[in-house]
Short mmCIF file of C-alpha atoms in Angstrom, two decimals:
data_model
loop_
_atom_site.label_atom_id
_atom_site.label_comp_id
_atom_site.label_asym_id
_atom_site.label_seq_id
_atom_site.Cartn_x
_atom_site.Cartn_y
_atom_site.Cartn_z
CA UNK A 1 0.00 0.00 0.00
CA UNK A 2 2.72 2.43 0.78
CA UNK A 3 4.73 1.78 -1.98
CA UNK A 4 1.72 2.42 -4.43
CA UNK A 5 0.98 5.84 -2.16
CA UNK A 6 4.77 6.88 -2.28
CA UNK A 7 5.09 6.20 -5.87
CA UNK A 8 1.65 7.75 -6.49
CA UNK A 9 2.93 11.09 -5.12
CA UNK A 10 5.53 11.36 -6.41
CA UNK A 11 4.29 10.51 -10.00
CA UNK A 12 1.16 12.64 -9.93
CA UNK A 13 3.37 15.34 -8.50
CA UNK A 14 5.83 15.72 -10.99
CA UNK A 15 3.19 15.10 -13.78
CA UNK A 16 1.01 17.59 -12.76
CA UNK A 17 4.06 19.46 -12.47
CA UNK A 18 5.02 19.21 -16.03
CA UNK A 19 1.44 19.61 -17.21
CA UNK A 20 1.20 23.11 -15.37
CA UNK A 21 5.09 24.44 -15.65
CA UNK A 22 6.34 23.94 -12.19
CA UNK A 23 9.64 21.62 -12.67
CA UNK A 24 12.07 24.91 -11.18
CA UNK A 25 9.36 24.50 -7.66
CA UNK A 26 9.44 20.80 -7.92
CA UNK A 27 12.86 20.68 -7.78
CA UNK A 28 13.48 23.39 -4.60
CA UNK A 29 10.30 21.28 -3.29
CA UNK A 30 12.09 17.97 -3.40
CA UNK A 31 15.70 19.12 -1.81
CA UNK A 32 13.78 21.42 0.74
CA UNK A 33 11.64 18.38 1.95
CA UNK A 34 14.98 16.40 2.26
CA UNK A 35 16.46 18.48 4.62
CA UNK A 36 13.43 19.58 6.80
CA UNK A 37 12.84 15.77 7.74
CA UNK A 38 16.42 15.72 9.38
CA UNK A 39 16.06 18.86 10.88
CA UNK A 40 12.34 17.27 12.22
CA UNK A 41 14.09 14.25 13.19
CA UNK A 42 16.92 15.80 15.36
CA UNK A 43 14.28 17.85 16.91
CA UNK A 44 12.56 14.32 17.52
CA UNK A 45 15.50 12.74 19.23
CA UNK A 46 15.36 14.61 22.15
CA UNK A 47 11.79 13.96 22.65
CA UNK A 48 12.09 10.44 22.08
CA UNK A 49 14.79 9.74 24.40
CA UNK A 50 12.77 11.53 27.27
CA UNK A 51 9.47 9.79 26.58
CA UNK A 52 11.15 6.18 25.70
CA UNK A 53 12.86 6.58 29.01
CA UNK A 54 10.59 7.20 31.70
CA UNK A 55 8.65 4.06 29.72
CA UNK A 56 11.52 1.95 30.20
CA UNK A 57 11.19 3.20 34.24
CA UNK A 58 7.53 2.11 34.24
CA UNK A 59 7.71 -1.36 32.71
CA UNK A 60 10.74 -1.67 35.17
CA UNK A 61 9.24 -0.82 38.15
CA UNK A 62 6.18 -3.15 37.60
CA UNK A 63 3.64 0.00 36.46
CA UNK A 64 2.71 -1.21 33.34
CA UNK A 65 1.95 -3.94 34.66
CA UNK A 66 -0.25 -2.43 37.57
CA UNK A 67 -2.22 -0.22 34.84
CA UNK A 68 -2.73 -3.41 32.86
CA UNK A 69 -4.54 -5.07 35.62
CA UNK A 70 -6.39 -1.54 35.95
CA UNK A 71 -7.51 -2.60 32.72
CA UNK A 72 -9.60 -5.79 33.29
CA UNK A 73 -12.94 -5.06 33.91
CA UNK A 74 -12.64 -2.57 30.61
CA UNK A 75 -11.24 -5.43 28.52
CA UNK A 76 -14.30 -8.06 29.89
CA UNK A 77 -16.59 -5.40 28.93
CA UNK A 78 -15.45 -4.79 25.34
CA UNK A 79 -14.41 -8.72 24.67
CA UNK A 80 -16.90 -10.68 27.09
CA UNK A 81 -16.48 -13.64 25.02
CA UNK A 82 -12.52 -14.23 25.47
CA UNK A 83 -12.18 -16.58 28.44
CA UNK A 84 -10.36 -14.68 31.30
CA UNK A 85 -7.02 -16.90 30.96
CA UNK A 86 -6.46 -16.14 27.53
CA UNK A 87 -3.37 -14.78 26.50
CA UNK A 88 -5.25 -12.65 23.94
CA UNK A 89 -6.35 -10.24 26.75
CA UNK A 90 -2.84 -9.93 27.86
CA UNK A 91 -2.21 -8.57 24.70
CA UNK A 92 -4.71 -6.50 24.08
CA UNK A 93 -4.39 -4.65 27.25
CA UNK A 94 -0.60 -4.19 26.56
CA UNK A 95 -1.65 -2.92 23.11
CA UNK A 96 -4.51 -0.29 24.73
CA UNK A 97 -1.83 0.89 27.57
CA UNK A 98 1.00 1.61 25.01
CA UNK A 99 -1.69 3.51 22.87
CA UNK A 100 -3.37 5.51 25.57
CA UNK A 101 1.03 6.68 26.45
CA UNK A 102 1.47 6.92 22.48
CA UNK A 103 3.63 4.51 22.40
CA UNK A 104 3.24 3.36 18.62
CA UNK A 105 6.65 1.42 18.77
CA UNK A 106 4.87 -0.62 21.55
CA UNK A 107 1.38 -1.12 20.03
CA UNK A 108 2.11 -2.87 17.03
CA UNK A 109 4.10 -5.88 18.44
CA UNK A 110 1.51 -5.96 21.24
CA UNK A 111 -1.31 -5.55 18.54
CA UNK A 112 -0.29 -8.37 16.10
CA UNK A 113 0.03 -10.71 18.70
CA UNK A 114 -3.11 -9.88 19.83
CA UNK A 115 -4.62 -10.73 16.25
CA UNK A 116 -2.91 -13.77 16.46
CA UNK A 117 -4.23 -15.01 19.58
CA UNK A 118 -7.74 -14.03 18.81
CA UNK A 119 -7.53 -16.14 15.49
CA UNK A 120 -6.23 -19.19 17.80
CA UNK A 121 -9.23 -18.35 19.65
CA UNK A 122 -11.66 -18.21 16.94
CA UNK A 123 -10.38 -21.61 15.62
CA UNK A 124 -10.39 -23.41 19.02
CA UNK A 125 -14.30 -22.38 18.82
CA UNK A 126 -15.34 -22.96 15.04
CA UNK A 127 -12.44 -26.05 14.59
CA UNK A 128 -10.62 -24.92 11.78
CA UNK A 129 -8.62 -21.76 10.64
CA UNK A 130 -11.60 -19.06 9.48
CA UNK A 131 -11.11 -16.15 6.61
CA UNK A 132 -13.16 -13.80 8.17
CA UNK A 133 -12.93 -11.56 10.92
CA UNK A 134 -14.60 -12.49 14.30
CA UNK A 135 -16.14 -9.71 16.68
CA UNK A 136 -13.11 -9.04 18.69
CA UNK A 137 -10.87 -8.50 16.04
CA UNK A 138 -13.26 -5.83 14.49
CA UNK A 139 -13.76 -4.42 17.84
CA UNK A 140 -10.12 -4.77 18.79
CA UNK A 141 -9.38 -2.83 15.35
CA UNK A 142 -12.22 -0.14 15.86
CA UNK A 143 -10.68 0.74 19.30
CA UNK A 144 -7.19 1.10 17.60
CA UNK A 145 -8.35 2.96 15.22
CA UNK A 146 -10.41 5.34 16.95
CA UNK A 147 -7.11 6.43 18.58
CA UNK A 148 -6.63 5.93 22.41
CA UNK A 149 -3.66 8.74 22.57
CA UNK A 150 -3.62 10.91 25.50
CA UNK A 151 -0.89 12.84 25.15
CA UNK A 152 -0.12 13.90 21.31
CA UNK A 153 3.73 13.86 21.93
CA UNK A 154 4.62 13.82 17.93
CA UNK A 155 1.87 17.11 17.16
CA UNK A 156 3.49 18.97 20.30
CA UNK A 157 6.92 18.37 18.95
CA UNK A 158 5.88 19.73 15.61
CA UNK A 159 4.15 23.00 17.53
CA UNK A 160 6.73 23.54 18.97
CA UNK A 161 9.33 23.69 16.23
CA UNK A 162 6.73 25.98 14.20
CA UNK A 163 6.72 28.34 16.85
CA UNK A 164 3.43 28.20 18.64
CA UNK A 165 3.23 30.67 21.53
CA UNK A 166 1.65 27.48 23.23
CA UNK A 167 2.44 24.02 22.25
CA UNK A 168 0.36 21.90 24.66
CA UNK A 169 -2.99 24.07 24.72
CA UNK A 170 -4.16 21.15 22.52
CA UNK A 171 -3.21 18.58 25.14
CA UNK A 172 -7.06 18.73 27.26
CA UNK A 173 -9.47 19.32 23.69
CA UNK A 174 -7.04 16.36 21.66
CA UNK A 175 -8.25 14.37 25.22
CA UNK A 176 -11.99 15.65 25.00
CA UNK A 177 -12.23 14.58 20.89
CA UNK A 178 -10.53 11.38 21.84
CA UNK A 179 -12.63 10.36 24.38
CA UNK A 180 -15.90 11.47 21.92
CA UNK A 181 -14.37 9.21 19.30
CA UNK A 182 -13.67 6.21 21.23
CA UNK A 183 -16.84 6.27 23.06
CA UNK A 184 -18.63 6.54 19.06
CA UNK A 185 -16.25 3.75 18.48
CA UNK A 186 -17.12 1.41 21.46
CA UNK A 187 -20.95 2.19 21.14
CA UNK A 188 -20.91 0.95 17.55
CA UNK A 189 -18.87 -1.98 18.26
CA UNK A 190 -21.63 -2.77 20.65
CA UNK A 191 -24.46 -2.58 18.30
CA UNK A 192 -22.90 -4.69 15.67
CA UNK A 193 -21.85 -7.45 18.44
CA UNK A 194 -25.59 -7.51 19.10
CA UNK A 195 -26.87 -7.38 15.39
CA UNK A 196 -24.70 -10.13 14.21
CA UNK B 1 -13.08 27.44 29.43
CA UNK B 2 -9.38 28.06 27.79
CA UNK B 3 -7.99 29.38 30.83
CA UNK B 4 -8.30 25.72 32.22
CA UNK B 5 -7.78 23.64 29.54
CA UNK B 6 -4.50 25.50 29.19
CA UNK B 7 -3.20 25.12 33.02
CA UNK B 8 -4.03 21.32 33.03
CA UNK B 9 -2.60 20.76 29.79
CA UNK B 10 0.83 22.46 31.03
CA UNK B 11 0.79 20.32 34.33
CA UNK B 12 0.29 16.83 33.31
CA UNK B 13 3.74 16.18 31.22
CA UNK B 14 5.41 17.11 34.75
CA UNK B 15 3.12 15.26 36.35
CA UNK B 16 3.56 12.04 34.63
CA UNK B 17 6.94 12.38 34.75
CA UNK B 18 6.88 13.28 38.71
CA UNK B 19 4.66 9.69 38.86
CA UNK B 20 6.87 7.41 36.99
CA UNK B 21 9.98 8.58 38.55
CA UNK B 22 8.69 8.43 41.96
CA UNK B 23 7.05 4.75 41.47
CA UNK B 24 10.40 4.01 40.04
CA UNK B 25 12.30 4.91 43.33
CA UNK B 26 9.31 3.37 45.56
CA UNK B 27 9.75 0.04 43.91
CA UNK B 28 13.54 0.03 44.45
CA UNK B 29 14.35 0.77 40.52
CA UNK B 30 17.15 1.95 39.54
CA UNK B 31 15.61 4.57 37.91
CA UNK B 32 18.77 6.31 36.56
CA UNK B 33 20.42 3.42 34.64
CA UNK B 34 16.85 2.08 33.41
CA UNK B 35 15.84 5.40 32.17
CA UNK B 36 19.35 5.59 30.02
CA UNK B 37 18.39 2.33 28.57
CA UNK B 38 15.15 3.44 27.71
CA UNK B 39 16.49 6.73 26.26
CA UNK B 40 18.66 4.61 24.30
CA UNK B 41 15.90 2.75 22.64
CA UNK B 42 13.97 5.65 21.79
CA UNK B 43 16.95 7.15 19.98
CA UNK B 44 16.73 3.93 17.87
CA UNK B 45 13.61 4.12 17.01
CA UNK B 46 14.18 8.11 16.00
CA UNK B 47 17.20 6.64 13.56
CA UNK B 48 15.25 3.60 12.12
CA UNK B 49 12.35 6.14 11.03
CA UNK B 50 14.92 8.80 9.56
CA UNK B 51 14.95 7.41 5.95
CA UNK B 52 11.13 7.13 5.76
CA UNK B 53 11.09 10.45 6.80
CA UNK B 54 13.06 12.04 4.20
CA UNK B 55 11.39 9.23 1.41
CA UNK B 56 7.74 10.76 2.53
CA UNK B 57 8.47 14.42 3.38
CA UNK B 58 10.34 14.61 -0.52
CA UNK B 59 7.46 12.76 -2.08
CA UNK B 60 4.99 15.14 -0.18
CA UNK B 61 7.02 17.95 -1.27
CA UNK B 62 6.75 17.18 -4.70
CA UNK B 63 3.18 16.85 -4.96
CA UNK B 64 2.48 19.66 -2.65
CA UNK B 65 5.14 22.09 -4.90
CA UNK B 66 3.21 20.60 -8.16
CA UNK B 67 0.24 22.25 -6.88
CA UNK B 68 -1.72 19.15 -7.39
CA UNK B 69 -3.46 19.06 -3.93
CA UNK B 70 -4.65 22.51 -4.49
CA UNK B 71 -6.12 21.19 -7.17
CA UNK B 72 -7.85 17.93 -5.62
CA UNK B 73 -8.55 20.15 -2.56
CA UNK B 74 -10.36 23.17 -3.99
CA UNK B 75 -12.55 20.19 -5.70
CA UNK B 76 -13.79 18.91 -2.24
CA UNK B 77 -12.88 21.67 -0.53
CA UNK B 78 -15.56 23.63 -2.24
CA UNK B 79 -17.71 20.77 -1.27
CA UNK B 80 -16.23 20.86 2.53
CA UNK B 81 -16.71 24.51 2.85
CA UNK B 82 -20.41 24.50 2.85
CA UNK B 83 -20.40 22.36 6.20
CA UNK B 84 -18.22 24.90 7.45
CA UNK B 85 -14.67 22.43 7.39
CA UNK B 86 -11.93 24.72 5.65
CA UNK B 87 -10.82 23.28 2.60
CA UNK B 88 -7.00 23.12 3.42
CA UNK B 89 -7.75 20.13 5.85
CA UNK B 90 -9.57 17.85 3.11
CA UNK B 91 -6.20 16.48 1.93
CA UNK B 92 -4.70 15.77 5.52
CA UNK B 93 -7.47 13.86 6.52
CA UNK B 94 -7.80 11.68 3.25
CA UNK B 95 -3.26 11.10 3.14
CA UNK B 96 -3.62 10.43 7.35
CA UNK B 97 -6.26 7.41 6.40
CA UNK B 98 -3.09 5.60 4.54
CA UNK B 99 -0.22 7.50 6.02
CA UNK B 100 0.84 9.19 9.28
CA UNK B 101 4.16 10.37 8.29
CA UNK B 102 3.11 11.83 5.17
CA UNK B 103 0.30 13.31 6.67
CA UNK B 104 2.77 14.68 8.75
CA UNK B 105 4.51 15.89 5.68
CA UNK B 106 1.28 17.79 5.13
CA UNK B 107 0.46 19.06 8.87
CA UNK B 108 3.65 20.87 8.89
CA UNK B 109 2.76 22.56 5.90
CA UNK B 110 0.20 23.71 6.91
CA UNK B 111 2.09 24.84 10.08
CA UNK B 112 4.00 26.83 8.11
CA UNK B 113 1.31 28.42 6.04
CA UNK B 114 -1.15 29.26 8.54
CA UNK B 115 0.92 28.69 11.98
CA UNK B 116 -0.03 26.21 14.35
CA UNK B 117 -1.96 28.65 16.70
CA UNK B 118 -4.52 29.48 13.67
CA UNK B 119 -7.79 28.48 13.76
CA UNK B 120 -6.85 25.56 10.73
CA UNK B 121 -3.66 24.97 12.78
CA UNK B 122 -5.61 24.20 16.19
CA UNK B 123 -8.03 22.19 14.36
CA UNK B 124 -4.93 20.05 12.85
CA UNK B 125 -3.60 19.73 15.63
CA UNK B 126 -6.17 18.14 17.36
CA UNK B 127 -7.14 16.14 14.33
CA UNK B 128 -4.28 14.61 13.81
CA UNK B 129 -4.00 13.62 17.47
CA UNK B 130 -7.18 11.81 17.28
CA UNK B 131 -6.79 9.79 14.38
CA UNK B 132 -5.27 6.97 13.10
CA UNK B 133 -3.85 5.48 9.81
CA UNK B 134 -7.12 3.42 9.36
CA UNK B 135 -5.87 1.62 6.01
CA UNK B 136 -2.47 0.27 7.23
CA UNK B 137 -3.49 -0.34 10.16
CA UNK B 138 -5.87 -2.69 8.94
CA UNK B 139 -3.65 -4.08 6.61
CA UNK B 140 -0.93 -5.00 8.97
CA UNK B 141 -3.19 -6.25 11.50
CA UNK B 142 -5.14 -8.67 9.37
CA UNK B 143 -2.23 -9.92 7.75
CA UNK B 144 -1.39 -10.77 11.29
CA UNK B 145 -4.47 -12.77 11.54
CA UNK B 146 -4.55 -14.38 8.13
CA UNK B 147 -7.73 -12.44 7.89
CA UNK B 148 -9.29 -11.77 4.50
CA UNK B 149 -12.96 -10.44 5.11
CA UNK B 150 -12.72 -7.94 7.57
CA UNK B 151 -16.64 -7.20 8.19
CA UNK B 152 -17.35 -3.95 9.89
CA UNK B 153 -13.95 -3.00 10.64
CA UNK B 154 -13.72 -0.37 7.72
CA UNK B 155 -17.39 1.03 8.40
CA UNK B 156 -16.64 1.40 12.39
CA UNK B 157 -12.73 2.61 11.72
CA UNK B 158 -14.38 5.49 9.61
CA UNK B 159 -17.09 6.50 11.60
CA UNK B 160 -14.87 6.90 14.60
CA UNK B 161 -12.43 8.48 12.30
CA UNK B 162 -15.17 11.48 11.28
CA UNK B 163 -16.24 11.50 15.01
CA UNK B 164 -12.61 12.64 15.49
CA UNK B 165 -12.67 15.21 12.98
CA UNK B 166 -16.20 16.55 13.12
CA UNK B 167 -15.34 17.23 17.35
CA UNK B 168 -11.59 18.74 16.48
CA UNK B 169 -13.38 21.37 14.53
CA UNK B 170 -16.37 22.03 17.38
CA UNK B 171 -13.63 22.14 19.96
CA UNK B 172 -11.35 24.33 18.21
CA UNK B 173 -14.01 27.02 17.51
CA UNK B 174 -13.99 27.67 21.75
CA UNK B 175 -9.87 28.10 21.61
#
């Protein structure tokens, strides 16, 4: 998918380009970009560090873990049907916590194991491997995709180096929207695990 | 309203940060040493994302310098307008469905257009905080599964997504 987006972009671009007389701006364009995504990244390195840090405190000092048992009663709510041993809510919650910190690095590993276990779990029920999705992983996707984020470390960082007077004023309404979204998300989820 | 959602956005960095250190020490971490590892790791991550960085930002740059997404954008924008959503967002929403660093890309241009305190750079701002890249996302996490039919997924992912967007611009109109 990215590939055919990246090569899209660029191929459209510099069409369009050509089409309208813009090659001299294309070209600035191109070098320009180059060198503003190191300049973002070395501004991002800092931030990183910080954030990836005090993480590496909280998984050490058994945190994570304590906010993942926090978690329980949330994940029987929005998967009643995974039995309460099953790894697949370990993984899930792992997944949620590392969202909610913005943690993408974490989600993903934590997400596709979760996917994994929930298609054990769907063939342990039905007997054999199935093609289609079951509730929890459309759920489990939903939530992800409604965005858990609290704190929108990545925007802040890019406020800041565009010189807003204010950076994190967007911290408590990114917090309000997210909460709207996920609670859109997690109604709907609801009504489809009902419908079907 | 502001006045408050400024003061508890500016105490609750410090105040994780006061938290994790201080349940680090409780529990008899040392929190010093761990916290370098960490910080090590993150810097890794920082340096593995680099090249997709530049690859996106230059392919952005090229289609934004073409003028092409003026183009698609004044189409929908036109469209978006009417419903009172300013037609400079329409492509950052459609690029963040498939990717978040070149929606990036486009978020800081329009940081540097408009400014991220404007009333299109708040709304960004918050957008992009609330959304997520719905189709790789999906793709990665099916493929995970060996999942072909995917049901609702796409319906719900999208309807959350325009939840997200619809309250970033109510919200922004009170900052």
């Amino acid at each position: 998918m990215l590939n055919f987006i990246w090569a899209f972009m660029l191929i459209i671009g510099i069409a369009y380009g050509a089409f309208t007389g813009q090659m001299k701006t294309i070209t600035d364009g191109a070098l320009n970009s180059a060198g503003e995504a190191v300049t973002l990244c070395i501004t991002m390195l800092g931030v990183m560090a910080l954030w990836s840090g005090l993480m590496e405190i909280a998984r050490a000092s058994g945190l994570i873990a304590r906010l993942t048992a926090g978690l329980s009663p949330f994940i029987t709510f929005m998967f009643p049907r995974i039995p309460r041993e099953h790894k697949a809510r370990d993984y899930i919650s792992t997944n949620i916590i590392a969202n909610i910190l913005g943690l993408g690095w974490a989600c993903t590993p934590a997400g596709l194991k979760a996917m994994e276990e929930l298609s054990k779990l769907e063939k342990e029920r039905t007997g054999r491997h199935q093609t289609a999705a079951s509730k929890e992983m459309c759920t489990f996707l939903i939530l992800n995709i409604s965005s858990l984020q609290l704190i929108p470390v990545n925007m802040i960082v890019y406020r800041t180096q565009y010189g807003s007077s204010d950076a994190t004023a967007i911290i408590m309404p990114a917090i309000l929207v997210t909460m709207f979204s996920t609670i859109i998300a997690i109604i709907y989820c609801k009504i489809m695990e009902k419908k079907q | 309203m502001m006045n408050a959602l400024a003061n508890l956005s500016s105490i609750i960095i410090p105040a994780i940060i006061f938290y994790i250190v201080a349940y680090g020490l409780i529990n008899k971490c040392n929190v010093y040493e761990v916290f370098i590892a960490g910080a090590k790791d993150g810097l890794k991550t920082v340096f593995g994302i680099v090249p997709t960085l530049i690859a996106l930002m230059v392919a952005v740059g090229v289609l934004r310098t073409s003028g092409f997404l003026n183009f698609l954008g004044e189409m929908l924008g036109r469209l978006t307008d009417m419903v009172g959503f300013p037609a400079p967002l329409v492509p950052v929403v459609l690029v963040k469905m498939f990717s978040a660093s070149a929606a990036s890309g486009l978020v800081l241009d329009i940081f540097k257009t408009h400014g991220p305190d404007s009333y299109i750079g708040l709304i960004t701002s918050i957008m992009m905080s609330c959304t997520e890249t719905i189709f790789y996302t999906m793709s990665v996490y099916f493929i995970a599964a060996k999942v072909t039919k995917t049901r609702y997924t796409l319906t719900g992912a999208l309807i959350a997504t325009f939840a997200s967007v619809f309250a970033s611009v109510i919200i922004a109109g009170f900052m």
